[in-house]
JSON list of C-alpha atoms in Angstrom, two decimals:
[
{"chain": "P", "resi": 77, "resn": "MET", "atom": "CA", "xyz": [121.34, 103.33, 134.47]},
{"chain": "P", "resi": 78, "resn": "LEU", "atom": "CA", "xyz": [117.57, 103.57, 134.21]},
{"chain": "P", "resi": 79, "resn": "PRO", "atom": "CA", "xyz": [116.11, 100.68, 132.17]},
{"chain": "P", "resi": 80, "resn": "ILE", "atom": "CA", "xyz": [114.61, 101.82, 128.87]},
{"chain": "P", "resi": 81, "resn": "ILE", "atom": "CA", "xyz": [112.74, 99.74, 126.31]},
{"chain": "P", "resi": 82, "resn": "ALA", "atom": "CA", "xyz": [111.42, 101.20, 123.05]},
{"chain": "P", "resi": 83, "resn": "ILE", "atom": "CA", "xyz": [108.24, 100.21, 121.27]},
{"chain": "P", "resi": 84, "resn": "VAL", "atom": "CA", "xyz": [108.83, 100.72, 117.55]},
{"chain": "P", "resi": 85, "resn": "GLY", "atom": "CA", "xyz": [106.98, 100.00, 114.34]},
{"chain": "P", "resi": 86, "resn": "ARG", "atom": "CA", "xyz": [105.51, 101.46, 111.22]},
{"chain": "P", "resi": 87, "resn": "SER", "atom": "CA", "xyz": [102.98, 104.28, 111.33]},
{"chain": "P", "resi": 88, "resn": "ASN", "atom": "CA", "xyz": [99.54, 103.10, 112.53]},
{"chain": "P", "resi": 89, "resn": "SER", "atom": "CA", "xyz": [100.89, 99.71, 113.59]},
{"chain": "P", "resi": 90, "resn": "GLY", "atom": "CA", "xyz": [99.56, 100.06, 117.15]},
{"chain": "P", "resi": 91, "resn": "LYS", "atom": "CA", "xyz": [102.57, 101.41, 119.05]},
{"chain": "P", "resi": 92, "resn": "THR", "atom": "CA", "xyz": [100.58, 103.80, 121.24]},
{"chain": "P", "resi": 93, "resn": "THR", "atom": "CA", "xyz": [98.00, 101.12, 122.02]},
{"chain": "P", "resi": 94, "resn": "LEU", "atom": "CA", "xyz": [100.71, 98.68, 123.08]},
{"chain": "P", "resi": 95, "resn": "VAL", "atom": "CA", "xyz": [102.52, 101.34, 125.14]},
{"chain": "P", "resi": 96, "resn": "THR", "atom": "CA", "xyz": [99.36, 102.28, 127.07]},
{"chain": "P", "resi": 97, "resn": "LYS", "atom": "CA", "xyz": [98.42, 98.66, 127.76]},
{"chain": "P", "resi": 98, "resn": "LEU", "atom": "CA", "xyz": [101.97, 97.82, 128.81]},
{"chain": "P", "resi": 99, "resn": "VAL", "atom": "CA", "xyz": [102.13, 100.85, 131.12]},
{"chain": "P", "resi": 100, "resn": "ARG", "atom": "CA", "xyz": [98.86, 99.79, 132.80]},
{"chain": "P", "resi": 101, "resn": "GLU", "atom": "CA", "xyz": [100.16, 96.25, 133.29]},
{"chain": "P", "resi": 102, "resn": "LEU", "atom": "CA", "xyz": [103.52, 97.32, 134.72]},
{"chain": "P", "resi": 103, "resn": "VAL", "atom": "CA", "xyz": [101.87, 99.88, 137.03]},
{"chain": "P", "resi": 104, "resn": "ALA", "atom": "CA", "xyz": [99.51, 97.15, 138.25]},
{"chain": "P", "resi": 105, "resn": "ARG", "atom": "CA", "xyz": [102.62, 95.10, 139.07]},
{"chain": "P", "resi": 106, "resn": "GLY", "atom": "CA", "xyz": [103.88, 97.95, 141.25]},
{"chain": "P", "resi": 107, "resn": "TYR", "atom": "CA", "xyz": [106.39, 99.65, 138.96]},
{"chain": "P", "resi": 108, "resn": "ASN", "atom": "CA", "xyz": [106.77, 103.40, 138.59]},
{"chain": "P", "resi": 109, "resn": "VAL", "atom": "CA", "xyz": [106.73, 103.83, 134.83]},
{"chain": "P", "resi": 110, "resn": "ALA", "atom": "CA", "xyz": [107.72, 106.90, 132.83]},
{"chain": "P", "resi": 111, "resn": "THR", "atom": "CA", "xyz": [107.17, 107.25, 129.10]},
{"chain": "P", "resi": 112, "resn": "MET", "atom": "CA", "xyz": [108.47, 109.34, 126.25]},
{"chain": "P", "resi": 113, "resn": "LYS", "atom": "CA", "xyz": [107.60, 109.64, 122.58]},
{"chain": "P", "resi": 114, "resn": "ASP", "atom": "CA", "xyz": [109.64, 110.48, 119.53]},
{"chain": "P", "resi": 115, "resn": "SER", "atom": "CA", "xyz": [107.47, 112.60, 117.26]},
{"chain": "P", "resi": 116, "resn": "HIS", "atom": "CA", "xyz": [108.20, 113.77, 113.76]},
{"chain": "P", "resi": 117, "resn": "ARG", "atom": "CA", "xyz": [105.54, 116.47, 114.03]},
{"chain": "P", "resi": 118, "resn": "GLN", "atom": "CA", "xyz": [105.96, 119.67, 116.00]},
{"chain": "P", "resi": 119, "resn": "PRO", "atom": "CA", "xyz": [103.37, 119.54, 118.81]},
{"chain": "P", "resi": 120, "resn": "THR", "atom": "CA", "xyz": [101.77, 122.68, 120.13]},
{"chain": "P", "resi": 121, "resn": "PHE", "atom": "CA", "xyz": [102.25, 123.14, 123.86]},
{"chain": "P", "resi": 122, "resn": "ASP", "atom": "CA", "xyz": [101.53, 126.80, 123.97]},
{"chain": "P", "resi": 123, "resn": "SER", "atom": "CA", "xyz": [100.02, 129.31, 121.63]},
{"chain": "P", "resi": 124, "resn": "LYS", "atom": "CA", "xyz": [101.42, 132.52, 120.24]},
{"chain": "P", "resi": 125, "resn": "ASP", "atom": "CA", "xyz": [101.34, 135.49, 122.58]},
{"chain": "P", "resi": 126, "resn": "LYS", "atom": "CA", "xyz": [101.05, 133.37, 125.74]},
{"chain": "P", "resi": 127, "resn": "ASP", "atom": "CA", "xyz": [103.73, 134.02, 128.37]},
{"chain": "P", "resi": 128, "resn": "SER", "atom": "CA", "xyz": [105.62, 130.73, 128.00]},
{"chain": "P", "resi": 129, "resn": "TRP", "atom": "CA", "xyz": [105.63, 131.14, 124.21]},
{"chain": "P", "resi": 130, "resn": "LYS", "atom": "CA", "xyz": [107.07, 134.64, 124.71]},
{"chain": "P", "resi": 131, "resn": "HIS", "atom": "CA", "xyz": [109.79, 133.19, 126.97]},
{"chain": "P", "resi": 132, "resn": "ILE", "atom": "CA", "xyz": [110.96, 130.75, 124.28]},
{"chain": "P", "resi": 133, "resn": "GLU", "atom": "CA", "xyz": [110.66, 133.33, 121.50]},
{"chain": "P", "resi": 134, "resn": "ALA", "atom": "CA", "xyz": [112.80, 135.69, 123.56]},
{"chain": "P", "resi": 135, "resn": "GLY", "atom": "CA", "xyz": [115.58, 133.11, 123.57]},
{"chain": "P", "resi": 136, "resn": "SER", "atom": "CA", "xyz": [115.06, 130.98, 126.67]},
{"chain": "P", "resi": 137, "resn": "VAL", "atom": "CA", "xyz": [116.41, 127.48, 126.02]},
{"chain": "P", "resi": 138, "resn": "ALA", "atom": "CA", "xyz": [113.83, 125.95, 128.35]},
{"chain": "P", "resi": 139, "resn": "THR", "atom": "CA", "xyz": [110.65, 126.91, 130.13]},
{"chain": "P", "resi": 140, "resn": "ALA", "atom": "CA", "xyz": [108.26, 125.08, 132.43]},
{"chain": "P", "resi": 141, "resn": "LEU", "atom": "CA", "xyz": [104.53, 125.47, 132.30]},
{"chain": "P", "resi": 142, "resn": "LYS", "atom": "CA", "xyz": [102.89, 124.55, 135.63]},
{"chain": "P", "resi": 143, "resn": "THR", "atom": "CA", "xyz": [99.21, 123.94, 136.18]},
{"chain": "P", "resi": 144, "resn": "HIS", "atom": "CA", "xyz": [97.50, 122.75, 139.37]},
{"chain": "P", "resi": 145, "resn": "ASP", "atom": "CA", "xyz": [98.32, 119.10, 138.57]},
{"chain": "P", "resi": 146, "resn": "SER", "atom": "CA", "xyz": [100.87, 119.04, 135.75]},
{"chain": "P", "resi": 147, "resn": "ILE", "atom": "CA", "xyz": [104.21, 120.41, 134.62]},
{"chain": "P", "resi": 148, "resn": "VAL", "atom": "CA", "xyz": [105.23, 120.62, 130.97]},
{"chain": "P", "resi": 149, "resn": "VAL", "atom": "CA", "xyz": [108.86, 121.42, 130.20]},
{"chain": "P", "resi": 150, "resn": "ILE", "atom": "CA", "xyz": [109.64, 122.87, 126.80]},
{"chain": "P", "resi": 151, "resn": "ARG", "atom": "CA", "xyz": [113.33, 122.71, 125.97]},
{"chain": "P", "resi": 152, "resn": "ARG", "atom": "CA", "xyz": [114.95, 123.77, 122.74]},
{"chain": "P", "resi": 153, "resn": "SER", "atom": "CA", "xyz": [117.36, 121.31, 121.23]},
{"chain": "P", "resi": 154, "resn": "ALA", "atom": "CA", "xyz": [119.47, 122.22, 118.23]},
{"chain": "P", "resi": 155, "resn": "PHE", "atom": "CA", "xyz": [121.02, 118.76, 118.07]},
{"chain": "P", "resi": 156, "resn": "LYS", "atom": "CA", "xyz": [119.84, 115.18, 118.06]},
{"chain": "P", "resi": 157, "resn": "THR", "atom": "CA", "xyz": [119.46, 114.30, 121.73]},
{"chain": "P", "resi": 158, "resn": "ASP", "atom": "CA", "xyz": [120.43, 110.85, 123.00]},
{"chain": "P", "resi": 159, "resn": "ILE", "atom": "CA", "xyz": [117.57, 108.73, 124.38]},
{"chain": "P", "resi": 160, "resn": "HIS", "atom": "CA", "xyz": [119.35, 108.37, 127.72]},
{"chain": "P", "resi": 161, "resn": "ALA", "atom": "CA", "xyz": [119.70, 112.16, 128.05]},
{"chain": "P", "resi": 162, "resn": "ILE", "atom": "CA", "xyz": [115.98, 112.56, 127.35]},
{"chain": "P", "resi": 163, "resn": "ALA", "atom": "CA", "xyz": [115.19, 109.89, 129.96]},
{"chain": "P", "resi": 164, "resn": "GLY", "atom": "CA", "xyz": [117.27, 111.91, 132.42]},
{"chain": "P", "resi": 165, "resn": "LEU", "atom": "CA", "xyz": [114.96, 114.89, 131.86]},
{"chain": "P", "resi": 166, "resn": "LEU", "atom": "CA", "xyz": [112.06, 112.80, 133.20]},
{"chain": "P", "resi": 167, "resn": "GLY", "atom": "CA", "xyz": [113.51, 113.06, 136.69]},
{"chain": "P", "resi": 168, "resn": "HIS", "atom": "CA", "xyz": [114.02, 110.39, 139.31]},
{"chain": "P", "resi": 169, "resn": "GLY", "atom": "CA", "xyz": [111.92, 107.73, 140.96]},
{"chain": "P", "resi": 170, "resn": "HIS", "atom": "CA", "xyz": [111.09, 105.61, 137.93]},
{"chain": "P", "resi": 171, "resn": "ASP", "atom": "CA", "xyz": [111.73, 101.90, 137.62]},
{"chain": "P", "resi": 172, "resn": "ILE", "atom": "CA", "xyz": [111.54, 101.86, 133.82]},
{"chain": "P", "resi": 173, "resn": "VAL", "atom": "CA", "xyz": [111.05, 104.18, 130.85]},
{"chain": "P", "resi": 174, "resn": "ILE", "atom": "CA", "xyz": [108.97, 102.99, 127.94]},
{"chain": "P", "resi": 175, "resn": "ALA", "atom": "CA", "xyz": [109.83, 104.93, 124.81]},
{"chain": "P", "resi": 176, "resn": "GLU", "atom": "CA", "xyz": [107.49, 105.07, 121.84]},
{"chain": "P", "resi": 177, "resn": "GLY", "atom": "CA", "xyz": [109.48, 105.38, 118.65]},
{"chain": "P", "resi": 178, "resn": "PHE", "atom": "CA", "xyz": [113.21, 106.08, 118.89]},
{"chain": "P", "resi": 179, "resn": "LYS", "atom": "CA", "xyz": [113.86, 103.28, 116.38]},
{"chain": "P", "resi": 180, "resn": "HIS", "atom": "CA", "xyz": [117.42, 104.51, 115.81]},
{"chain": "P", "resi": 181, "resn": "SER", "atom": "CA", "xyz": [118.34, 104.51, 119.51]},
{"chain": "P", "resi": 182, "resn": "ASN", "atom": "CA", "xyz": [120.63, 102.02, 121.19]},
{"chain": "P", "resi": 183, "resn": "VAL", "atom": "CA", "xyz": [118.11, 100.45, 123.59]},
{"chain": "P", "resi": 184, "resn": "PRO", "atom": "CA", "xyz": [116.24, 97.15, 123.41]},
{"chain": "P", "resi": 185, "resn": "LYS", "atom": "CA", "xyz": [113.18, 97.41, 121.17]},
{"chain": "P", "resi": 186, "resn": "ILE", "atom": "CA", "xyz": [109.93, 95.55, 120.69]},
{"chain": "P", "resi": 187, "resn": "GLU", "atom": "CA", "xyz": [108.60, 95.96, 117.17]},
{"chain": "P", "resi": 188, "resn": "VAL", "atom": "CA", "xyz": [104.84, 96.18, 116.75]},
{"chain": "P", "resi": 189, "resn": "HIS", "atom": "CA", "xyz": [103.67, 94.30, 113.68]},
{"chain": "P", "resi": 190, "resn": "ARG", "atom": "CA", "xyz": [100.22, 94.27, 112.11]},
{"chain": "P", "resi": 191, "resn": "ALA", "atom": "CA", "xyz": [99.03, 91.84, 109.46]},
{"chain": "P", "resi": 192, "resn": "GLY", "atom": "CA", "xyz": [99.75, 93.08, 105.96]},
{"chain": "P", "resi": 193, "resn": "MET", "atom": "CA", "xyz": [102.50, 95.46, 107.06]},
{"chain": "P", "resi": 194, "resn": "PRO", "atom": "CA", "xyz": [106.15, 94.71, 106.37]},
{"chain": "P", "resi": 195, "resn": "LEU", "atom": "CA", "xyz": [108.55, 94.47, 109.28]},
{"chain": "P", "resi": 196, "resn": "LEU", "atom": "CA", "xyz": [111.09, 97.22, 109.84]},
{"chain": "P", "resi": 197, "resn": "ASP", "atom": "CA", "xyz": [114.61, 96.62, 108.60]},
{"chain": "P", "resi": 198, "resn": "ASP", "atom": "CA", "xyz": [116.30, 94.06, 110.83]},
{"chain": "P", "resi": 199, "resn": "SER", "atom": "CA", "xyz": [118.05, 95.64, 113.79]},
{"chain": "P", "resi": 200, "resn": "ALA", "atom": "CA", "xyz": [120.21, 93.99, 116.41]},
{"chain": "P", "resi": 201, "resn": "ASP", "atom": "CA", "xyz": [118.40, 96.10, 119.02]},
{"chain": "P", "resi": 202, "resn": "ILE", "atom": "CA", "xyz": [115.00, 94.60, 118.14]},
{"chain": "P", "resi": 203, "resn": "VAL", "atom": "CA", "xyz": [114.67, 91.91, 120.81]},
{"chain": "P", "resi": 204, "resn": "ALA", "atom": "CA", "xyz": [111.08, 90.89, 120.10]},
{"chain": "P", "resi": 205, "resn": "ILE", "atom": "CA", "xyz": [108.17, 91.37, 117.74]},
{"chain": "P", "resi": 206, "resn": "ALA", "atom": "CA", "xyz": [104.63, 91.85, 119.07]},
{"chain": "P", "resi": 207, "resn": "SER", "atom": "CA", "xyz": [102.36, 90.59, 116.34]},
{"chain": "P", "resi": 208, "resn": "GLN", "atom": "CA", "xyz": [98.73, 89.68, 115.78]},
{"chain": "P", "resi": 209, "resn": "GLU", "atom": "CA", "xyz": [99.79, 86.77, 113.60]},
{"chain": "P", "resi": 210, "resn": "PRO", "atom": "CA", "xyz": [102.44, 84.05, 113.83]},
{"chain": "P", "resi": 211, "resn": "LEU", "atom": "CA", "xyz": [105.72, 85.02, 112.18]},
{"chain": "P", "resi": 212, "resn": "GLU", "atom": "CA", "xyz": [108.87, 83.21, 111.12]},
{"chain": "P", "resi": 213, "resn": "SER", "atom": "CA", "xyz": [111.64, 85.12, 112.87]},
{"chain": "P", "resi": 214, "resn": "LYS", "atom": "CA", "xyz": [114.87, 84.63, 114.77]},
{"chain": "P", "resi": 215, "resn": "LYS", "atom": "CA", "xyz": [113.51, 87.22, 117.23]},
{"chain": "P", "resi": 216, "resn": "CYS", "atom": "CA", "xyz": [111.12, 86.36, 120.02]},
{"chain": "P", "resi": 217, "resn": "VAL", "atom": "CA", "xyz": [107.56, 86.67, 118.65]},
{"chain": "P", "resi": 218, "resn": "LEU", "atom": "CA", "xyz": [104.95, 87.74, 121.20]},
{"chain": "P", "resi": 219, "resn": "ASN", "atom": "CA", "xyz": [101.18, 87.77, 120.85]},
{"chain": "P", "resi": 220, "resn": "ILE", "atom": "CA", "xyz": [100.26, 91.46, 120.76]},
{"chain": "P", "resi": 221, "resn": "ASP", "atom": "CA", "xyz": [97.06, 90.73, 122.71]},
{"chain": "P", "resi": 222, "resn": "ASP", "atom": "CA", "xyz": [98.87, 88.92, 125.57]},
{"chain": "P", "resi": 223, "resn": "ILE", "atom": "CA", "xyz": [99.94, 91.97, 127.56]},
{"chain": "P", "resi": 224, "resn": "PRO", "atom": "CA", "xyz": [100.94, 89.99, 130.70]},
{"chain": "P", "resi": 225, "resn": "ALA", "atom": "CA", "xyz": [103.35, 87.90, 128.57]},
{"chain": "P", "resi": 226, "resn": "ILE", "atom": "CA", "xyz": [104.79, 91.06, 126.99]},
{"chain": "P", "resi": 227, "resn": "ALA", "atom": "CA", "xyz": [105.24, 92.58, 130.46]},
{"chain": "P", "resi": 228, "resn": "ASP", "atom": "CA", "xyz": [106.97, 89.37, 131.62]},
{"chain": "P", "resi": 229, "resn": "PHE", "atom": "CA", "xyz": [109.30, 89.65, 128.62]},
{"chain": "P", "resi": 230, "resn": "VAL", "atom": "CA", "xyz": [110.06, 93.31, 129.41]},
{"chain": "P", "resi": 231, "resn": "GLU", "atom": "CA", "xyz": [110.82, 92.45, 133.05]},
{"chain": "P", "resi": 232, "resn": "ARG", "atom": "CA", "xyz": [113.32, 89.81, 131.91]},
{"chain": "P", "resi": 233, "resn": "GLU", "atom": "CA", "xyz": [114.80, 91.89, 129.09]},
{"chain": "P", "resi": 234, "resn": "VAL", "atom": "CA", "xyz": [115.64, 94.94, 131.20]},
{"chain": "P", "resi": 235, "resn": "ASN", "atom": "CA", "xyz": [116.29, 92.94, 134.38]},
{"chain": "P", "resi": 236, "resn": "LEU", "atom": "CA", "xyz": [113.52, 94.48, 136.47]},
{"chain": "P", "resi": 237, "resn": "THR", "atom": "CA", "xyz": [113.30, 92.84, 139.86]},
{"chain": "P", "resi": 238, "resn": "ALA", "atom": "CA", "xyz": [111.00, 93.18, 142.84]},
{"chain": "P", "resi": 239, "resn": "ARG", "atom": "CA", "xyz": [113.77, 94.91, 144.81]},
{"chain": "P", "resi": 240, "resn": "GLN", "atom": "CA", "xyz": [113.79, 97.72, 142.24]},
{"chain": "P", "resi": 241, "resn": "LEU", "atom": "CA", "xyz": [110.15, 98.55, 142.91]},
{"chain": "P", "resi": 242, "resn": "LYS", "atom": "CA", "xyz": [109.67, 102.07, 144.28]},
{"chain": "P", "resi": 243, "resn": "ASN", "atom": "CA", "xyz": [106.12, 101.25, 145.40]},
{"chain": "P", "resi": 244, "resn": "PRO", "atom": "CA", "xyz": [105.81, 97.50, 145.97]},
{"chain": "P", "resi": 245, "resn": "PRO", "atom": "CA", "xyz": [102.26, 96.11, 145.70]},
{"chain": "P", "resi": 246, "resn": "GLN", "atom": "CA", "xyz": [100.46, 95.74, 149.05]}
]
């Protein structure tokens, strides 16, 4: 099964910042990284009266929008989709998926904590806390600014090894 780790935390805690820094670090180490985000807002991928919008409005359960360098897949989902099923939609060739959000999923999670914000409710799936301040916790507490150490932790947590690399560093 494809390794997945989720970055969770309260709104405006720095989840996206940590995800992007962690992706850069893992890519620099030679990993093929895919990401996904759980959003509570409905994003706009296409506007009314465009062809792909018309496809979905007509009843298509999925459509793909291809440009010269990107593909966006829009898929209707009437039920709560499992994080592993969503990861499967990302295709093949990835060493790891980093999920932003998905705090109710059953994957290992790193909670992002900012000073003055309360921690999320304790969860057995939270394996570490990335914080800008020292914390008293039974969980592993990582310095949010030490991205190499967080990447090391992720490698250990999801058992990434050099032999799993799709594109080993030269």
